[in-house]
Each structure stands twice: as structure tokens, then as C-alpha cells.
PDB file of C-alpha atoms and ligand atoms in Angstrom:
ATOM      1  CA  MET A   1     -15.028  15.490  15.452  1.00 84.00           C
ATOM      2  CA  HIS A   2     -16.436  12.745  13.025  1.00 93.00           C
ATOM      3  CA  PRO A   3     -17.294   9.406  15.039  1.00 92.00           C
ATOM      4  CA  ASN A   4     -15.675   7.628  11.506  1.00 96.00           C
ATOM      5  CA  ARG A   5     -12.454   7.072   9.633  1.00 98.00           C
ATOM      6  CA  ILE A   6     -11.731   9.622   7.301  1.00 98.00           C
ATOM      7  CA  ALA A   7      -9.625   8.572   3.637  1.00 98.00           C
ATOM      8  CA  LEU A   8      -8.867  11.415   1.773  1.00 99.00           C
ATOM      9  CA  VAL A   9      -7.618  10.513  -2.083  1.00 99.00           C
ATOM     10  CA  THR A  10      -6.258  12.618  -4.997  1.00 99.00           C
ATOM     11  CA  GLY A  11      -7.173  12.220  -8.041  1.00 98.00           C
ATOM     12  CA  ALA A  12     -10.133  10.723  -7.400  1.00 99.00           C
ATOM     13  CA  SER A  13     -12.869  11.682 -10.350  1.00 98.00           C
ATOM     14  CA  ARG A  14     -11.846   8.903 -12.598  1.00 98.00           C
ATOM     15  CA  GLY A  15      -9.900   5.358 -12.755  1.00 98.00           C
ATOM     16  CA  ILE A  16      -7.532   4.603 -10.272  1.00 99.00           C
ATOM     17  CA  GLY A  17      -8.606   7.155  -7.786  1.00 99.00           C
ATOM     18  CA  ARG A  18     -12.324   6.149  -8.022  1.00 99.00           C
ATOM     19  CA  ALA A  19     -11.275   2.513  -7.738  1.00 99.00           C
ATOM     20  CA  ILE A  20     -10.310   3.057  -4.978  1.00 99.00           C
ATOM     21  CA  ALA A  21     -12.681   5.742  -2.804  1.00 99.00           C
ATOM     22  CA  VAL A  22     -15.219   2.797  -3.830  1.00 98.00           C
ATOM     23  CA  SER A  23     -12.912  -0.051  -2.619  1.00 98.00           C
ATOM     24  CA  LEU A  24     -12.526   2.504   0.932  1.00 98.00           C
ATOM     25  CA  ALA A  25     -16.379   3.613   0.932  1.00 98.00           C
ATOM     26  CA  LYS A  26     -16.967  -0.348   1.426  1.00 97.00           C
ATOM     27  CA  CYS A  27     -14.344  -0.652   4.521  1.00 96.00           C
ATOM     28  CA  ARG A  28     -16.910   1.990   5.952  1.00 97.00           C
ATOM     29  CA  LEU A  29     -14.557   4.995   5.397  1.00 98.00           C
ATOM     30  CA  ASP A  30     -15.805   8.515   4.853  1.00 98.00           C
ATOM     31  CA  LEU A  31     -13.879   9.847   1.984  1.00 98.00           C
ATOM     32  CA  VAL A  32     -12.915  13.245   0.379  1.00 99.00           C
ATOM     33  CA  LEU A  33     -12.795  13.605  -2.994  1.00 99.00           C
ATOM     34  CA  ASN A  34      -9.671  15.053  -4.432  1.00 99.00           C
ATOM     35  CA  TYR A  35      -9.791  16.442  -8.315  1.00 99.00           C
ATOM     36  CA  ALA A  36      -7.925  18.562 -10.286  1.00 98.00           C
ATOM     37  CA  GLY A  37     -10.788  20.145 -13.336  1.00 98.00           C
ATOM     38  CA  ASN A  38     -12.928  17.407 -13.613  1.00 98.00           C
ATOM     39  CA  GLU A  39     -15.898  17.742 -11.474  1.00 98.00           C
ATOM     40  CA  SER A  40     -19.000  15.826 -12.910  1.00 98.00           C
ATOM     41  CA  ALA A  41     -16.606  13.050 -12.897  1.00 98.00           C
ATOM     42  CA  ALA A  42     -15.562  13.896  -9.198  1.00 98.00           C
ATOM     43  CA  GLN A  43     -19.432  13.840  -8.418  1.00 98.00           C
ATOM     44  CA  GLU A  44     -19.679  10.354  -9.996  1.00 98.00           C
ATOM     45  CA  THR A  45     -17.913   9.194  -7.726  1.00 98.00           C
ATOM     46  CA  ARG A  46     -19.637  10.910  -4.835  1.00 98.00           C
ATOM     47  CA  LYS A  47     -22.474   9.649  -5.864  1.00 98.00           C
ATOM     48  CA  GLN A  48     -21.194   5.551  -5.680  1.00 98.00           C
ATOM     49  CA  VAL A  49     -19.292   5.793  -2.613  1.00 98.00           C
ATOM     50  CA  MET A  50     -22.917   7.778  -1.027  1.00 98.00           C
ATOM     51  CA  GLY A  51     -24.365   4.503  -2.752  1.00 98.00           C
ATOM     52  CA  LEU A  52     -22.790   2.211  -0.747  1.00 98.00           C
ATOM     53  CA  GLY A  53     -23.444   4.331   2.655  1.00 98.00           C
ATOM     54  CA  VAL A  54     -20.920   6.381   3.236  1.00 98.00           C
ATOM     55  CA  GLN A  55     -19.897   9.915   3.047  1.00 98.00           C
ATOM     56  CA  GLY A  56     -18.385  11.858   0.381  1.00 98.00           C
ATOM     57  CA  ALA A  57     -16.975  15.314   0.032  1.00 98.00           C
ATOM     58  CA  VAL A  58     -15.726  16.104  -3.307  1.00 98.00           C
ATOM     59  CA  VAL A  59     -12.913  19.023  -3.225  1.00 98.00           C
ATOM     60  CA  GLN A  60     -11.432  20.680  -6.006  1.00 98.00           C
ATOM     61  CA  ALA A  61      -7.184  21.386  -5.987  1.00 99.00           C
ATOM     62  CA  ASP A  62      -4.403  20.760  -8.086  1.00 99.00           C
ATOM     63  CA  VAL A  63      -1.620  18.903  -5.870  1.00 99.00           C
ATOM     64  CA  SER A  64       1.158  20.921  -7.790  1.00 98.00           C
ATOM     65  CA  SER A  65       0.243  24.301  -6.596  1.00 98.00           C
ATOM     66  CA  ALA A  66       0.512  24.476  -2.384  1.00 98.00           C
ATOM     67  CA  ALA A  67      -2.114  26.958  -1.987  1.00 98.00           C
ATOM     68  CA  ASP A  68      -4.551  24.564  -3.174  1.00 99.00           C
ATOM     69  CA  ARG A  69      -3.167  21.512  -1.044  1.00 98.00           C
ATOM     70  CA  ASN A  70      -3.054  24.638   1.823  1.00 98.00           C
ATOM     71  CA  LYS A  71      -6.963  24.706   1.090  1.00 98.00           C
ATOM     72  CA  LEU A  72      -7.169  21.006   0.968  1.00 98.00           C
ATOM     73  CA  VAL A  73      -6.103  20.185   4.665  1.00 98.00           C
ATOM     74  CA  GLU A  74      -7.248  23.116   5.772  1.00 98.00           C
ATOM     75  CA  PHE A  75     -11.108  22.337   4.729  1.00 98.00           C
ATOM     76  CA  ILE A  76     -10.467  18.565   6.316  1.00 98.00           C
ATOM     77  CA  ARG A  77      -9.396  20.024   9.140  1.00 98.00           C
ATOM     78  CA  SER A  78     -13.311  22.308   9.090  1.00 97.00           C
ATOM     79  CA  GLU A  79     -15.299  19.919   8.126  1.00 97.00           C
ATOM     80  CA  PHE A  80     -14.133  16.309   9.300  1.00 97.00           C
ATOM     81  CA  GLY A  81     -11.365  17.448  12.401  1.00 97.00           C
ATOM     82  CA  ARG A  82      -9.820  14.223  11.954  1.00 98.00           C
ATOM     83  CA  LEU A  83      -7.302  11.877   8.628  1.00 98.00           C
ATOM     84  CA  ASP A  84      -6.766   8.443   9.135  1.00 98.00           C
ATOM     85  CA  VAL A  85      -6.312   7.699   5.564  1.00 98.00           C
ATOM     86  CA  LEU A  86      -4.212   9.872   2.890  1.00 99.00           C
ATOM     87  CA  VAL A  87      -4.048   7.837  -1.270  1.00 99.00           C
ATOM     88  CA  ASN A  88      -1.674   9.952  -2.938  1.00 99.00           C
ATOM     89  CA  ASN A  89      -2.759   8.744  -6.883  1.00 99.00           C
ATOM     90  CA  ALA A  90      -3.477  11.717  -8.668  1.00 99.00           C
ATOM     91  CA  GLY A  91      -0.064  11.953 -10.909  1.00 98.00           C
ATOM     92  CA  VAL A  92      -0.424  12.823 -14.684  1.00 98.00           C
ATOM     93  CA  ALA A  93       1.646  11.268 -18.000  1.00 98.00           C
ATOM     94  CA  PRO A  94       3.470  13.522 -20.458  1.00 97.00           C
ATOM     95  CA  LYS A  95       1.413  15.229 -22.579  1.00 96.00           C
ATOM     96  CA  VAL A  96       3.449  13.875 -25.260  1.00 93.00           C
ATOM     97  CA  ARG A  97       5.808  10.876 -25.389  1.00 92.00           C
ATOM     98  CA  SER A  98       8.793  11.809 -26.467  1.00 95.00           C
ATOM     99  CA  ASP A  99      12.294  10.671 -26.366  1.00 98.00           C
ATOM    100  CA  LEU A 100      15.020  11.056 -23.487  1.00 97.00           C
ATOM    101  CA  LEU A 101      17.364  12.987 -26.278  1.00 98.00           C
ATOM    102  CA  GLU A 102      14.588  15.417 -26.597  1.00 97.00           C
ATOM    103  CA  SER A 103      12.531  15.612 -24.162  1.00 97.00           C
ATOM    104  CA  SER A 104      11.049  19.017 -22.429  1.00 97.00           C
ATOM    105  CA  GLU A 105      12.238  21.302 -19.313  1.00 98.00           C
ATOM    106  CA  GLU A 106       8.666  22.178 -19.318  1.00 98.00           C
ATOM    107  CA  SER A 107       7.277  18.768 -19.021  1.00 98.00           C
ATOM    108  CA  PHE A 108       9.881  17.752 -16.865  1.00 98.00           C
ATOM    109  CA  ASP A 109       8.106  20.356 -14.459  1.00 98.00           C
ATOM    110  CA  ARG A 110       4.987  19.300 -14.829  1.00 98.00           C
ATOM    111  CA  LEU A 111       5.430  15.878 -14.136  1.00 98.00           C
ATOM    112  CA  ILE A 112       7.631  16.324 -10.963  1.00 98.00           C
ATOM    113  CA  SER A 113       5.832  19.178  -9.856  1.00 98.00           C
ATOM    114  CA  THR A 114       2.571  16.791 -10.322  1.00 98.00           C
ATOM    115  CA  ASN A 115       3.582  13.243  -9.223  1.00 99.00           C
ATOM    116  CA  LEU A 116       6.328  13.957  -6.923  1.00 99.00           C
ATOM    117  CA  LYS A 117       6.359  17.412  -5.502  1.00 99.00           C
ATOM    118  CA  GLY A 118       3.208  17.639  -4.475  1.00 99.00           C
ATOM    119  CA  PRO A 119       2.461  14.203  -2.736  1.00 99.00           C
ATOM    120  CA  PHE A 120       5.856  14.763  -0.889  1.00 99.00           C
ATOM    121  CA  PHE A 121       4.611  18.429   0.437  1.00 99.00           C
ATOM    122  CA  LEU A 122       1.446  16.945   0.995  1.00 99.00           C
ATOM    123  CA  THR A 123       2.118  14.204   2.364  1.00 99.00           C
ATOM    124  CA  GLN A 124       4.862  16.534   5.418  1.00 99.00           C
ATOM    125  CA  ALA A 125       1.038  18.467   6.120  1.00 98.00           C
ATOM    126  CA  VAL A 126      -0.577  15.737   6.314  1.00 99.00           C
ATOM    127  CA  ALA A 127       2.018  13.703   8.512  1.00 98.00           C
ATOM    128  CA  LYS A 128       2.120  16.486  11.100  1.00 98.00           C
ATOM    129  CA  TRP A 129      -1.208  16.504  11.623  1.00 98.00           C
ATOM    130  CA  MET A 130      -1.125  12.349  11.817  1.00 98.00           C
ATOM    131  CA  LEU A 131       1.252  13.826  14.649  1.00 98.00           C
ATOM    132  CA  GLU A 132      -1.148  15.811  16.453  1.00 98.00           C
ATOM    133  CA  LEU A 133      -4.436  13.285  16.145  1.00 98.00           C
ATOM    134  CA  ARG A 134      -2.444  10.292  17.672  1.00 97.00           C
ATOM    135  CA  GLU A 135      -2.955  12.457  20.867  1.00 96.00           C
ATOM    136  CA  SER A 136      -6.376  13.435  21.185  1.00 95.00           C
ATOM    137  CA  VAL A 137      -8.401  10.359  18.391  1.00 97.00           C
ATOM    138  CA  PRO A 138      -9.628   7.523  20.705  1.00 94.00           C
ATOM    139  CA  ASP A 139      -8.119   3.802  18.575  1.00 94.00           C
ATOM    140  CA  TYR A 140      -6.609   5.934  15.658  1.00 97.00           C
ATOM    141  CA  SER A 141      -5.240   4.234  13.262  1.00 97.00           C
ATOM    142  CA  PRO A 142      -3.642   5.589  10.213  1.00 98.00           C
ATOM    143  CA  ALA A 143      -1.400   4.843   7.159  1.00 98.00           C
ATOM    144  CA  ILE A 144      -0.879   6.796   4.518  1.00 98.00           C
ATOM    145  CA  VAL A 145      -0.616   5.119   0.907  1.00 99.00           C
ATOM    146  CA  ASN A 146       2.041   6.316  -2.470  1.00 99.00           C
ATOM    147  CA  ILE A 147       0.270   5.005  -5.689  1.00 99.00           C
ATOM    148  CA  SER A 148       3.783   4.671  -7.903  1.00 98.00           C
ATOM    149  CA  SER A 149       4.081   2.724 -11.089  1.00 98.00           C
ATOM    150  CA  ILE A 150       6.086  -0.099 -12.237  1.00 98.00           C
ATOM    151  CA  SER A 151       8.019   2.843 -14.257  1.00 98.00           C
ATOM    152  CA  ALA A 152       9.533   3.653 -10.473  1.00 98.00           C
ATOM    153  CA  TYR A 153      12.385   0.811 -11.922  1.00 98.00           C
ATOM    154  CA  THR A 154      10.910   0.199 -15.527  1.00 98.00           C
ATOM    155  CA  SER A 155      13.524   2.120 -17.649  1.00 98.00           C
ATOM    156  CA  SER A 156      11.168   4.221 -20.855  1.00 98.00           C
ATOM    157  CA  PRO A 157      13.324   6.627 -22.164  1.00 98.00           C
ATOM    158  CA  ASN A 158      10.030   7.842 -24.230  1.00 97.00           C
ATOM    159  CA  ARG A 159       8.778   9.377 -20.882  1.00 97.00           C
ATOM    160  CA  GLY A 160      11.793   9.535 -19.028  1.00 98.00           C
ATOM    161  CA  ASP A 161       9.962  12.384 -16.581  1.00 98.00           C
ATOM    162  CA  TYR A 162       7.464   9.655 -15.485  1.00 98.00           C
ATOM    163  CA  CYS A 163       9.839   6.939 -14.664  1.00 98.00           C
ATOM    164  CA  LEU A 164      12.001   9.584 -12.560  1.00 98.00           C
ATOM    165  CA  SER A 165       8.931  11.466 -10.460  1.00 98.00           C
ATOM    166  CA  LYS A 166       7.639   7.595 -10.090  1.00 99.00           C
ATOM    167  CA  ALA A 167      11.088   6.429  -8.475  1.00 99.00           C
ATOM    168  CA  GLY A 168      10.807   9.140  -6.850  1.00 99.00           C
ATOM    169  CA  ILE A 169       7.824   8.047  -4.829  1.00 99.00           C
ATOM    170  CA  SER A 170       9.374   4.784  -4.215  1.00 99.00           C
ATOM    171  CA  MET A 171      11.971   7.158  -2.052  1.00 99.00           C
ATOM    172  CA  MET A 172       9.684   9.379  -0.870  1.00 99.00           C
ATOM    173  CA  THR A 173       7.086   6.003   0.861  1.00 99.00           C
ATOM    174  CA  LYS A 174      11.032   5.069   2.455  1.00 98.00           C
ATOM    175  CA  LEU A 175      12.095   8.383   3.391  1.00 99.00           C
ATOM    176  CA  TYR A 176       8.736   8.836   5.410  1.00 99.00           C
ATOM    177  CA  ALA A 177       8.168   5.290   7.064  1.00 99.00           C
ATOM    178  CA  ASP A 178      11.361   5.791   8.516  1.00 99.00           C
ATOM    179  CA  ARG A 179      10.260   9.183   9.894  1.00 99.00           C
ATOM    180  CA  LEU A 180       6.862   8.172  10.767  1.00 98.00           C
ATOM    181  CA  ALA A 181       7.321   4.217  11.933  1.00 98.00           C
ATOM    182  CA  GLU A 182       8.152   5.163  15.785  1.00 98.00           C
ATOM    183  CA  PHE A 183       4.894   7.197  15.899  1.00 98.00           C
ATOM    184  CA  GLY A 184       2.396   4.221  14.505  1.00 98.00           C
ATOM    185  CA  ILE A 185       2.025   6.271  11.249  1.00 98.00           C
ATOM    186  CA  PRO A 186       2.947   2.820   8.024  1.00 98.00           C
ATOM    187  CA  VAL A 187       4.206   3.938   4.024  1.00 98.00           C
ATOM    188  CA  PHE A 188       3.534   2.087   1.773  1.00 98.00           C
ATOM    189  CA  GLU A 189       3.689   2.114  -1.994  1.00 99.00           C
ATOM    190  CA  ILE A 190       1.648   0.297  -4.538  1.00 99.00           C
ATOM    191  CA  ARG A 191       2.911   0.069  -7.928  1.00 98.00           C
ATOM    192  CA  PRO A 192       0.706  -0.567 -11.031  1.00 99.00           C
ATOM    193  CA  GLY A 193       1.177  -2.315 -13.893  1.00 98.00           C
ATOM    194  CA  VAL A 194      -0.911  -1.657 -16.689  1.00 98.00           C
ATOM    195  CA  ILE A 195      -4.352  -1.222 -15.976  1.00 98.00           C
ATOM    196  CA  ALA A 196      -7.094  -0.182 -17.962  1.00 98.00           C
ATOM    197  CA  THR A 197      -7.810   4.124 -18.312  1.00 98.00           C
ATOM    198  CA  ASP A 198      -7.843   7.132 -19.071  1.00 97.00           C
ATOM    199  CA  MET A 199      -4.394   7.181 -18.897  1.00 97.00           C
ATOM    200  CA  THR A 200      -3.779   4.472 -20.818  1.00 96.00           C
ATOM    201  CA  ALA A 201      -6.604   4.623 -23.806  1.00 96.00           C
ATOM    202  CA  GLY A 202      -4.049   6.701 -25.994  1.00 93.00           C
ATOM    203  CA  VAL A 203      -1.945   3.131 -26.083  1.00 93.00           C
ATOM    204  CA  SER A 204      -4.568   0.631 -26.492  1.00 97.00           C
ATOM    205  CA  ALA A 205      -3.178  -1.259 -29.207  1.00 97.00           C
ATOM    206  CA  LYS A 206       0.351  -1.188 -28.368  1.00 96.00           C
ATOM    207  CA  TYR A 207      -0.327  -2.623 -24.760  1.00 97.00           C
ATOM    208  CA  ASP A 208      -3.427  -4.786 -25.903  1.00 98.00           C
ATOM    209  CA  LYS A 209      -0.514  -7.129 -28.052  1.00 98.00           C
ATOM    210  CA  LEU A 210       2.215  -6.674 -25.947  1.00 98.00           C
ATOM    211  CA  ILE A 211      -0.329  -8.560 -23.216  1.00 98.00           C
ATOM    212  CA  GLN A 212      -1.248 -11.537 -25.379  1.00 98.00           C
ATOM    213  CA  GLU A 213       2.671 -11.687 -26.794  1.00 97.00           C
ATOM    214  CA  GLY A 214       3.322 -12.813 -23.153  1.00 97.00           C
ATOM    215  CA  LEU A 215       3.954  -9.105 -21.226  1.00 98.00           C
ATOM    216  CA  THR A 216       3.139  -9.762 -18.136  1.00 98.00           C
ATOM    217  CA  PRO A 217       2.310 -13.742 -16.588  1.00 98.00           C
ATOM    218  CA  ILE A 218      -1.241 -12.967 -15.532  1.00 98.00           C
ATOM    219  CA  ARG A 219      -1.626 -12.250 -19.337  1.00 98.00           C
ATOM    220  CA  ARG A 220      -4.592  -8.937 -19.018  1.00 98.00           C
ATOM    221  CA  TRP A 221      -4.836  -5.771 -18.491  1.00 98.00           C
ATOM    222  CA  GLY A 222      -4.998  -4.768 -14.668  1.00 98.00           C
ATOM    223  CA  ARG A 223      -8.348  -2.978 -13.409  1.00 98.00           C
ATOM    224  CA  VAL A 224      -8.322  -0.204 -11.154  1.00 98.00           C
ATOM    225  CA  GLU A 225     -10.758  -2.922  -8.541  1.00 98.00           C
ATOM    226  CA  ASP A 226      -7.539  -4.437  -9.084  1.00 98.00           C
ATOM    227  CA  VAL A 227      -5.188  -1.604  -7.323  1.00 99.00           C
ATOM    228  CA  GLY A 228      -8.406  -0.364  -4.497  1.00 98.00           C
ATOM    229  CA  LYS A 229      -9.131  -4.081  -3.588  1.00 98.00           C
ATOM    230  CA  ALA A 230      -4.597  -4.122  -2.122  1.00 98.00           C
ATOM    231  CA  VAL A 231      -5.245  -0.191  -0.678  1.00 98.00           C
ATOM    232  CA  GLU A 232      -8.257  -1.715   1.157  1.00 97.00           C
ATOM    233  CA  ALA A 233      -6.133  -4.536   2.204  1.00 97.00           C
ATOM    234  CA  ILE A 234      -3.857  -1.900   3.778  1.00 97.00           C
ATOM    235  CA  VAL A 235      -6.771   0.103   5.564  1.00 96.00           C
ATOM    236  CA  SER A 236      -8.053  -2.839   6.724  1.00 95.00           C
ATOM    237  CA  GLY A 237      -4.934  -2.956   9.448  1.00 94.00           C
ATOM    238  CA  HIS A 238      -4.047  -6.593   7.885  1.00 95.00           C
ATOM    239  CA  PHE A 239      -0.184  -5.415   7.730  1.00 97.00           C
ATOM    240  CA  PRO A 240       0.667  -4.109  11.469  1.00 97.00           C
ATOM    241  CA  PHE A 241       4.286  -5.030  11.519  1.00 98.00           C
ATOM    242  CA  SER A 242       5.201  -3.559   7.842  1.00 98.00           C
ATOM    243  CA  THR A 243       6.124  -0.180   7.039  1.00 98.00           C
ATOM    244  CA  GLY A 244       7.900   1.209   3.901  1.00 98.00           C
ATOM    245  CA  GLU A 245       6.110  -2.150   1.865  1.00 98.00           C
ATOM    246  CA  VAL A 246       5.747  -2.086  -1.727  1.00 98.00           C
ATOM    247  CA  PHE A 247       3.030  -3.827  -3.419  1.00 98.00           C
ATOM    248  CA  ASN A 248       2.981  -5.079  -6.837  1.00 98.00           C
ATOM    249  CA  VAL A 249      -0.295  -4.753  -8.470  1.00 99.00           C
ATOM    250  CA  ASP A 250       1.544  -5.728 -11.966  1.00 98.00           C
ATOM    251  CA  GLY A 251       0.110  -9.370 -13.029  1.00 98.00           C
ATOM    252  CA  GLY A 252       3.521  -9.992 -11.772  1.00 98.00           C
ATOM    253  CA  PHE A 253       5.209  -7.922 -14.442  1.00 98.00           C
ATOM    254  CA  HIS A 254       8.264  -7.473 -12.127  1.00 98.00           C
ATOM    255  CA  MET A 255       9.852 -11.175 -11.373  1.00 98.00           C
ATOM    256  CA  ARG A 256      12.620 -11.383 -14.332  1.00 96.00           C
ATOM    257  CA  ARG A 257      11.799 -14.170 -16.532  1.00 96.00           C
ATOM    258  CA  LEU A 258      13.573 -17.012 -18.913  1.00 93.00           C
TER     259      LEU A 258
HETATM  260  P1  NAP B 301      -7.022   8.945 -14.946  1.00 70.09           P
HETATM  261  O1  NAP B 301      -7.236   8.073 -15.636  1.00 70.09           O
HETATM  262  O2  NAP B 301      -5.836  10.187 -15.886  1.00 70.09           O
HETATM  263  O3  NAP B 301      -7.435   9.661 -13.915  1.00 70.09           O
HETATM  264  C1  NAP B 301      -6.475  11.134 -13.418  1.00 70.09           C
HETATM  265  C2  NAP B 301      -6.779  11.714 -12.001  1.00 70.09           C
HETATM  266  O4  NAP B 301      -5.880  12.105 -11.670  1.00 70.09           O
HETATM  267  C3  NAP B 301      -7.957  12.511 -12.345  1.00 70.09           C
HETATM  268  O5  NAP B 301      -8.804  11.990 -10.746  1.00 70.09           O
HETATM  269  C4  NAP B 301      -7.056  13.894 -12.629  1.00 70.09           C
HETATM  270  O6  NAP B 301      -8.106  14.175 -11.896  1.00 70.09           O
HETATM  271  C5  NAP B 301      -6.198  13.616 -11.076  1.00 70.09           C
HETATM  272  N1  NAP B 301      -5.478  14.699 -11.271  1.00 70.09           N
HETATM  273  C6  NAP B 301      -4.597  14.706 -12.665  1.00 70.09           C
HETATM  274  N2  NAP B 301      -3.396  16.185 -12.763  1.00 70.09           N
HETATM  275  C7  NAP B 301      -3.955  16.444 -11.074  1.00 70.09           C
HETATM  276  C8  NAP B 301      -3.508  17.406 -10.126  1.00 70.09           C
HETATM  277  N3  NAP B 301      -2.776  17.830 -10.203  1.00 70.09           N
HETATM  278  N4  NAP B 301      -4.053  17.676  -8.924  1.00 70.09           N
HETATM  279  C9  NAP B 301      -5.324  16.841  -8.340  1.00 70.09           C
HETATM  280  N5  NAP B 301      -5.042  15.794  -9.246  1.00 70.09           N
HETATM  281  C10 NAP B 301      -5.047  15.783 -10.339  1.00 70.09           C
HETATM  282  O7  NAP B 301      -5.083   7.720 -14.358  1.00 70.09           O
HETATM  283  P2  NAP B 301      -4.965   6.780 -13.485  1.00 70.09           P
HETATM  284  O8  NAP B 301      -4.317   5.848 -15.134  1.00 70.09           O
HETATM  285  O9  NAP B 301      -6.288   6.439 -12.740  1.00 70.09           O
HETATM  286  O10 NAP B 301      -3.348   7.255 -12.736  1.00 70.09           O
HETATM  287  C11 NAP B 301      -4.044   7.100 -10.912  1.00 70.09           C
HETATM  288  C12 NAP B 301      -2.674   7.312 -10.696  1.00 70.09           C
HETATM  289  O11 NAP B 301      -1.639   5.361 -10.955  1.00 70.09           O
HETATM  290  C13 NAP B 301      -1.485   7.959 -11.287  1.00 70.09           C
HETATM  291  O12 NAP B 301      -0.582   8.259 -10.172  1.00 70.09           O
HETATM  292  C14 NAP B 301      -0.881   7.523 -12.671  1.00 70.09           C
HETATM  293  O13 NAP B 301       0.946   7.907 -12.679  1.00 70.09           O
HETATM  294  C15 NAP B 301      -0.421   5.662 -11.355  1.00 70.09           C
HETATM  295  N6  NAP B 301      -0.595   4.546 -12.197  1.00 70.09           N
HETATM  296  C16 NAP B 301      -0.923   4.368 -13.908  1.00 70.09           C
HETATM  297  C17 NAP B 301      -1.359   2.956 -14.561  1.00 70.09           C
HETATM  298  C18 NAP B 301      -1.632   3.052 -15.572  1.00 70.09           C
HETATM  299  O14 NAP B 301      -1.346   1.833 -16.353  1.00 70.09           O
HETATM  300  N7  NAP B 301      -2.798   3.403 -15.616  1.00 70.09           N
HETATM  301  C19 NAP B 301      -0.256   2.240 -13.857  1.00 70.09           C
HETATM  302  C20 NAP B 301       0.783   2.991 -13.345  1.00 70.09           C
HETATM  303  C21 NAP B 301       0.592   3.711 -11.654  1.00 70.09           C
HETATM  304  P3  NAP B 301      -9.319  15.096 -13.300  1.00 70.09           P
HETATM  305  O15 NAP B 301     -10.422  14.256 -13.586  1.00 70.09           O
HETATM  306  O16 NAP B 301      -9.852  16.163 -12.296  1.00 70.09           O
HETATM  307  O17 NAP B 301      -8.360  15.991 -14.529  1.00 70.09           O
END
């Protein structure tokens, strides 16, 4: 069995997922870096984590596909024989933002499959394996972290499918946290706010203006490292009596203000 802790980060090729991978590398975890289609970006993440002195394995898998999820878990099983941390980060925005009254079933299916069904069943497979591993790995200290969004509780009627998928991730966090707590497997949710990545690049002018006008008490764009640091804090074991917890990484967006 592999001697070091192993973390799987889905969607680790770019944006928030890459920053999470780099943060975990700083915590000395070896990494399995999943991506969907952008292999060169995934290799760049691998280069960055290896530069920090840990191992990095790149695995293509579409999290919305049962066969691909199976391939991903089987790869980690045969290559490393253990998995300590799962970060469900991979996610997509709608291809086009469209009003709730016009939005399509096709977009709904794509968003729910990738952002909710995929993470749900990947977590199921990994959790079952973690239950086995706790019997055999000395000092096993597992954790599952789900990346949701402020969209989990904020209505945006021009991307209702995205909001629903993220609200689902919030409930998924509670469900797995409840089910796995007695076995020492904590499950956490991180709710990023507006973070500068490819996902928000197309709407950057809109958010520039909103942030300038005071959308968030902390008046700046979120950085991918802000989310990476939150994952690092969780995985470092500083919350031993917590599970099902929500970490807002949003510049204070979640507060009601007057
Ligand atoms: P991004 O820059 O668009 O990167 C998306 C990542 O997910 C890429 O690594 C992509 O892989 C991967 N991915 C997409 N579909 C996949 C699939 N079917 N299977 C496996 N991997 C897949 O997005 P981001 O902004 O970093 O977002 C990361 C997560 O944070 C998402 O869940 C998103 O909803 C959430 N979030 C983002 C923000 C924000 O403001 N940016 C705010 C709140 C929450 P490829 O490179 O191979 O395409």
C-alpha cells in the first residue's frame, strides 16, 4: 500500500480545482488529478504539484459517466491501494444563461448529471471504499469535501439549473456527513462566492461592477487560492468535532446587510 495520504481532486486541470491540488500538495498529500477534456491543463497542474515534491497522477474521467467514475476509482485502487481525501470540485455552468421560463431540459440534465449525480455516486463509491480502508490503514484520517456555491441558496432565475445542482450538493453534504460520522469520515461543504476563473471570465464586467458597488463586504474578486486554503485547513485536521459544516469562502456575501 502507498505510504502517503492520497487525495482525489475532480476537475483539477484548471481554476479552483488546480488551486486545491496545489494546496493539498503543500500539505504533503500525493494527488490524483482528474480532468474531463483538457489534458494539457491537467499536465500543468501535475507539474506544479510535483514541483512541490509530491506525486501527481493525471486521470481523464467524465464525472457524469458511471463507467468513467468506476475507471477513476479502480485506477486509484490499483495504483495506490488507498484514498484518504475526496474533493468533489468538477462542475459546469450552463452553456447559455436562459430565463427560467425558457430553460431547456437538455441543459438541466447536463447540469444535474455533472454537478450533482456525478459527485453523489462518486462519493458513494469512495465512501464504501473508505469504510474498508479504515480497517486496514494505520492512522487513517479521511475527509470528503464538496465544492458547492453561493448559488446553493441564492436565486438566479437565468441559471436555475445551476442553482438546483448546487442546492443538491448542500443536501448531499448533510446526507453523507450524517451517514458516515460514526465511522470517522467527516464531510464538509465549501461555498465559494464570485471567484476569478474560466467559469466567470465571460461575465467579468458584470461582476467587476457589482463588486465595486459593494456586492460583497470584502470588495474584491475571490481568488482560487482562497478556496485552496479552506480545503487545506479542513484536510489538516483542525476541525475534529465538526462534520456537515459549511465554509463560506465568499467575501462575506452570505450575510444579510442593511
Ligand atoms: P472552471 O475553471 O470552468 O474549471 C472546471 C473544472 O472542472 C475543469 O478542471 C474541468 O476539466 C472540470 N470538469 C468539467 N466538467 C467535468 C466533468 N464532466 N468531469 C470531470 N471534470 C470536469 O471552473 P471553476 O470556476 O474552477 O469551478 C470549479 C468548481 O467551483 C465548480 O464546481 C463550480 O461550480 C464551483 N464554483 C465556482 C465559482 C466561481 O465563481 N468560479 C463559484 C462558486 C462555485 P477540463 O479542464 O478538462 O474541462
